[in-house]
Short mmCIF file of C-alpha atoms in Angstrom, two decimals:
data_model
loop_
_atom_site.label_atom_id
_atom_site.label_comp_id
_atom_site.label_asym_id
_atom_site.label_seq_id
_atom_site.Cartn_x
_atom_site.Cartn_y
_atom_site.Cartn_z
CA UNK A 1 -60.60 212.81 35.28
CA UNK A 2 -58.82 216.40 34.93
CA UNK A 3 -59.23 218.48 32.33
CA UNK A 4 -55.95 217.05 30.87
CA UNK A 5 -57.16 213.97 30.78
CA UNK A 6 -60.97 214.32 28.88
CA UNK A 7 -58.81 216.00 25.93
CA UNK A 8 -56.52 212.69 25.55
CA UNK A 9 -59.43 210.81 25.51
CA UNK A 10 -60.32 212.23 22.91
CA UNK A 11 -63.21 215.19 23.79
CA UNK A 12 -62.32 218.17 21.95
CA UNK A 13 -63.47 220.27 24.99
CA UNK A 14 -66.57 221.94 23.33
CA UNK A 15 -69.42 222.82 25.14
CA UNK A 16 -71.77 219.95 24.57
CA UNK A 17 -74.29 220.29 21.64
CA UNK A 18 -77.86 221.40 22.77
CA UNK A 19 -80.71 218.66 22.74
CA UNK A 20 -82.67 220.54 19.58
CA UNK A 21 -79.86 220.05 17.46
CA UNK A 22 -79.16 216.10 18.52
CA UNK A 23 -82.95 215.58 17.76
CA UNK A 24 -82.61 217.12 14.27
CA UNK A 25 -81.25 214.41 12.55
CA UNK A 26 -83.18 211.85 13.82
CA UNK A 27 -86.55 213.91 12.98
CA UNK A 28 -84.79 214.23 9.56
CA UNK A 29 -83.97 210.43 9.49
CA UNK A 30 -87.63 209.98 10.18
CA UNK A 31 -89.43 211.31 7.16
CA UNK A 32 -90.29 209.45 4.56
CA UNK A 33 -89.47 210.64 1.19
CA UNK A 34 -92.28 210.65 -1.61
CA UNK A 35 -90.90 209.32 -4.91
CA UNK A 36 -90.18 212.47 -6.38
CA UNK A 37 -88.71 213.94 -3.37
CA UNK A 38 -85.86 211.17 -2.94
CA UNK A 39 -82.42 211.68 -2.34
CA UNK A 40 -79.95 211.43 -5.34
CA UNK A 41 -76.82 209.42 -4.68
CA UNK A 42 -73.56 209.47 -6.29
CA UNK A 43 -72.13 205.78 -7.33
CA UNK A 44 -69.55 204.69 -9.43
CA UNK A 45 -70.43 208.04 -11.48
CA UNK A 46 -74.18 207.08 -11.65
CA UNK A 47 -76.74 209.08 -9.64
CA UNK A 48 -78.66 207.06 -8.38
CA UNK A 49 -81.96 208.38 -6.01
CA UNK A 50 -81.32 206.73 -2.34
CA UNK A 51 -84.42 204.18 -0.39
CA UNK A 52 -85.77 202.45 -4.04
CA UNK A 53 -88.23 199.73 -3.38
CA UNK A 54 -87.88 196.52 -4.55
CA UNK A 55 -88.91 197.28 -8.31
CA UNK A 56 -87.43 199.81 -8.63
CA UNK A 57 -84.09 198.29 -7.65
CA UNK A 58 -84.58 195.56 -9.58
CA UNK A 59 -85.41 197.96 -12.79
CA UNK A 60 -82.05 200.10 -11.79
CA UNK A 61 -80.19 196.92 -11.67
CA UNK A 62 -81.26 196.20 -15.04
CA UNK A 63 -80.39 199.26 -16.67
CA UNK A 64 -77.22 199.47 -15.02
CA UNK A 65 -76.74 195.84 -16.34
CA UNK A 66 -77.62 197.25 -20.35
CA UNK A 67 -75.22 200.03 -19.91
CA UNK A 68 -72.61 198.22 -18.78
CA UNK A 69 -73.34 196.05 -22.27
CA UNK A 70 -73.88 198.86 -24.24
CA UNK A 71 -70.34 199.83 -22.97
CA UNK A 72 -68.63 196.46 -23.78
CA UNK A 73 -70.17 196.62 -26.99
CA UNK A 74 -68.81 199.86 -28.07
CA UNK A 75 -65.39 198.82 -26.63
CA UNK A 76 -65.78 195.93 -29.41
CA UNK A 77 -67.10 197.93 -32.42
CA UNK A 78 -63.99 200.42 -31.39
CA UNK A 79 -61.37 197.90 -31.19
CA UNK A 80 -62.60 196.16 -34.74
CA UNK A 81 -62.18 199.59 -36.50
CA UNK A 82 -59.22 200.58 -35.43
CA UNK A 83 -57.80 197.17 -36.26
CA UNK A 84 -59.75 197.68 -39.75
CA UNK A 85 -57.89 201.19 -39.87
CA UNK A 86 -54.79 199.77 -39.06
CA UNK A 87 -54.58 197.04 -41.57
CA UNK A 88 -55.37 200.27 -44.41
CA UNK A 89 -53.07 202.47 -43.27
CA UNK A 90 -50.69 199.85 -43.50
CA UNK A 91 -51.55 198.38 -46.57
CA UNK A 92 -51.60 202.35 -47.54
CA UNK A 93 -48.11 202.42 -46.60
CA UNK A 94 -46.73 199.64 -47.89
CA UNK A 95 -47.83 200.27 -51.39
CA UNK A 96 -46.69 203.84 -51.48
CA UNK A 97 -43.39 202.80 -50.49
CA UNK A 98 -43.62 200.38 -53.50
CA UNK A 99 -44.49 202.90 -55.64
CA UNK A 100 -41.88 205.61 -54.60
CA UNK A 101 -39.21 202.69 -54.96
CA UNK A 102 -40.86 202.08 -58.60
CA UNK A 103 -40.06 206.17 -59.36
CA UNK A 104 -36.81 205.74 -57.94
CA UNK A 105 -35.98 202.99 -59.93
CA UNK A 106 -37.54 204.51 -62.84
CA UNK A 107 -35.50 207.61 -62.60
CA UNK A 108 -32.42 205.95 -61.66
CA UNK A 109 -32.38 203.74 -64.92
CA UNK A 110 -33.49 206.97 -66.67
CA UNK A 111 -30.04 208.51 -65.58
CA UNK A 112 -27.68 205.66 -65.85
CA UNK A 113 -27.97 205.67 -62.59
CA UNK A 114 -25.72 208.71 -62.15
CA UNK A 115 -27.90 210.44 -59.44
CA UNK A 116 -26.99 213.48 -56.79
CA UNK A 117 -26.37 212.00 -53.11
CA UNK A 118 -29.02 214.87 -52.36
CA UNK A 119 -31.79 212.72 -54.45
CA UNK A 120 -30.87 209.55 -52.56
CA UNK A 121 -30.75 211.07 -49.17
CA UNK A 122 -34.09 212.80 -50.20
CA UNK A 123 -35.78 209.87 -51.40
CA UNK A 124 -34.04 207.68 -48.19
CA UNK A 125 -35.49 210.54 -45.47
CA UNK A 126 -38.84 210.45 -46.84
CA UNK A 127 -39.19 206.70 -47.15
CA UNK A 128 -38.05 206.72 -43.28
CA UNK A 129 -40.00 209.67 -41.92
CA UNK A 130 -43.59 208.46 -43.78
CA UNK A 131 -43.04 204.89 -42.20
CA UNK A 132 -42.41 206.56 -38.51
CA UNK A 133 -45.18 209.67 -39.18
CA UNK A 134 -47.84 206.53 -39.76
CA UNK A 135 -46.29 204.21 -36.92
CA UNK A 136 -47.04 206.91 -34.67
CA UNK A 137 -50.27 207.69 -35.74
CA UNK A 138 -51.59 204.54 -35.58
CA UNK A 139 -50.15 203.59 -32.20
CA UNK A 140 -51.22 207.21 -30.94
CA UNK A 141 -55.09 205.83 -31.81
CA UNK A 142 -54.94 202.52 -31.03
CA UNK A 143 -53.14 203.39 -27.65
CA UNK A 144 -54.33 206.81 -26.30
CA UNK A 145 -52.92 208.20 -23.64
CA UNK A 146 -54.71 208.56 -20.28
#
């Protein structure tokens, strides 16, 4: 083989690495870690220490098993309230709207009904922009962005 030939095959041409530094991984490989010496491992987010023993597997497994349940519980209790919060708000809504179209009428009959455009389009634009202002809100909470 030329020298050509041992790059293509994929040796990067570095001198090769001496036999002390080949045999320390494998001496490292070799010790056994004391329980409060282990490794730490990252997974799914979790550290987790590395070489467990049967127990204590089994006793990881099991926590990781109640968190995940704690989670899915939360996720519950989180999605009842907001639907609680929800049904207020719009409930909320709803009867200020009422009452605002109460005043309006109120005012109206009050007046003979001879009222400025700039009262209608007042009382119109706020009747609109309260119903989208609490849309948003609620779909903002109940929806939040990633």
């Amino acid at each position: 083989m030329t020298g050509g030939d041992a790059l293509e095959a994929g040796d990067s041409g570095d001198p090769p690495a001496s036999s002390e530094a080949a045999a320390a991984p494998a001496s490292t490989a070799a010790h056994v870690l004391s329980p409060g010496e282990q490794e730490l491992e990252r997974v799914e987010g979790e550290i987790v220490p590395r070489n467990l023993n049967a127990e204590h597997q089994r006793r990881l497994n099991e926590a990781l098993v109640k968190q995940q349940e704690t989670k899915a519980e939360q996720a519950d209790d989180d999605r009842g309230l907001r639907k609680r919060f929800a049904i207020w708000i719009a409930a909320a809504v709803g009867i200020q709207i009422a009452a605002a179209d109460v005043v309006f009428v109120v005012y109206g009959a009050a007046n003979a009904w001879v009222m400025p455009g700039s009262t209608i389009s007042a009382w119109l634009g706020a009747t609109v922009v309260q119903v989208i202002a609490v849309a948003v809100v609620i779909v903002r909470s109940l929806f939040p962005s990633p």
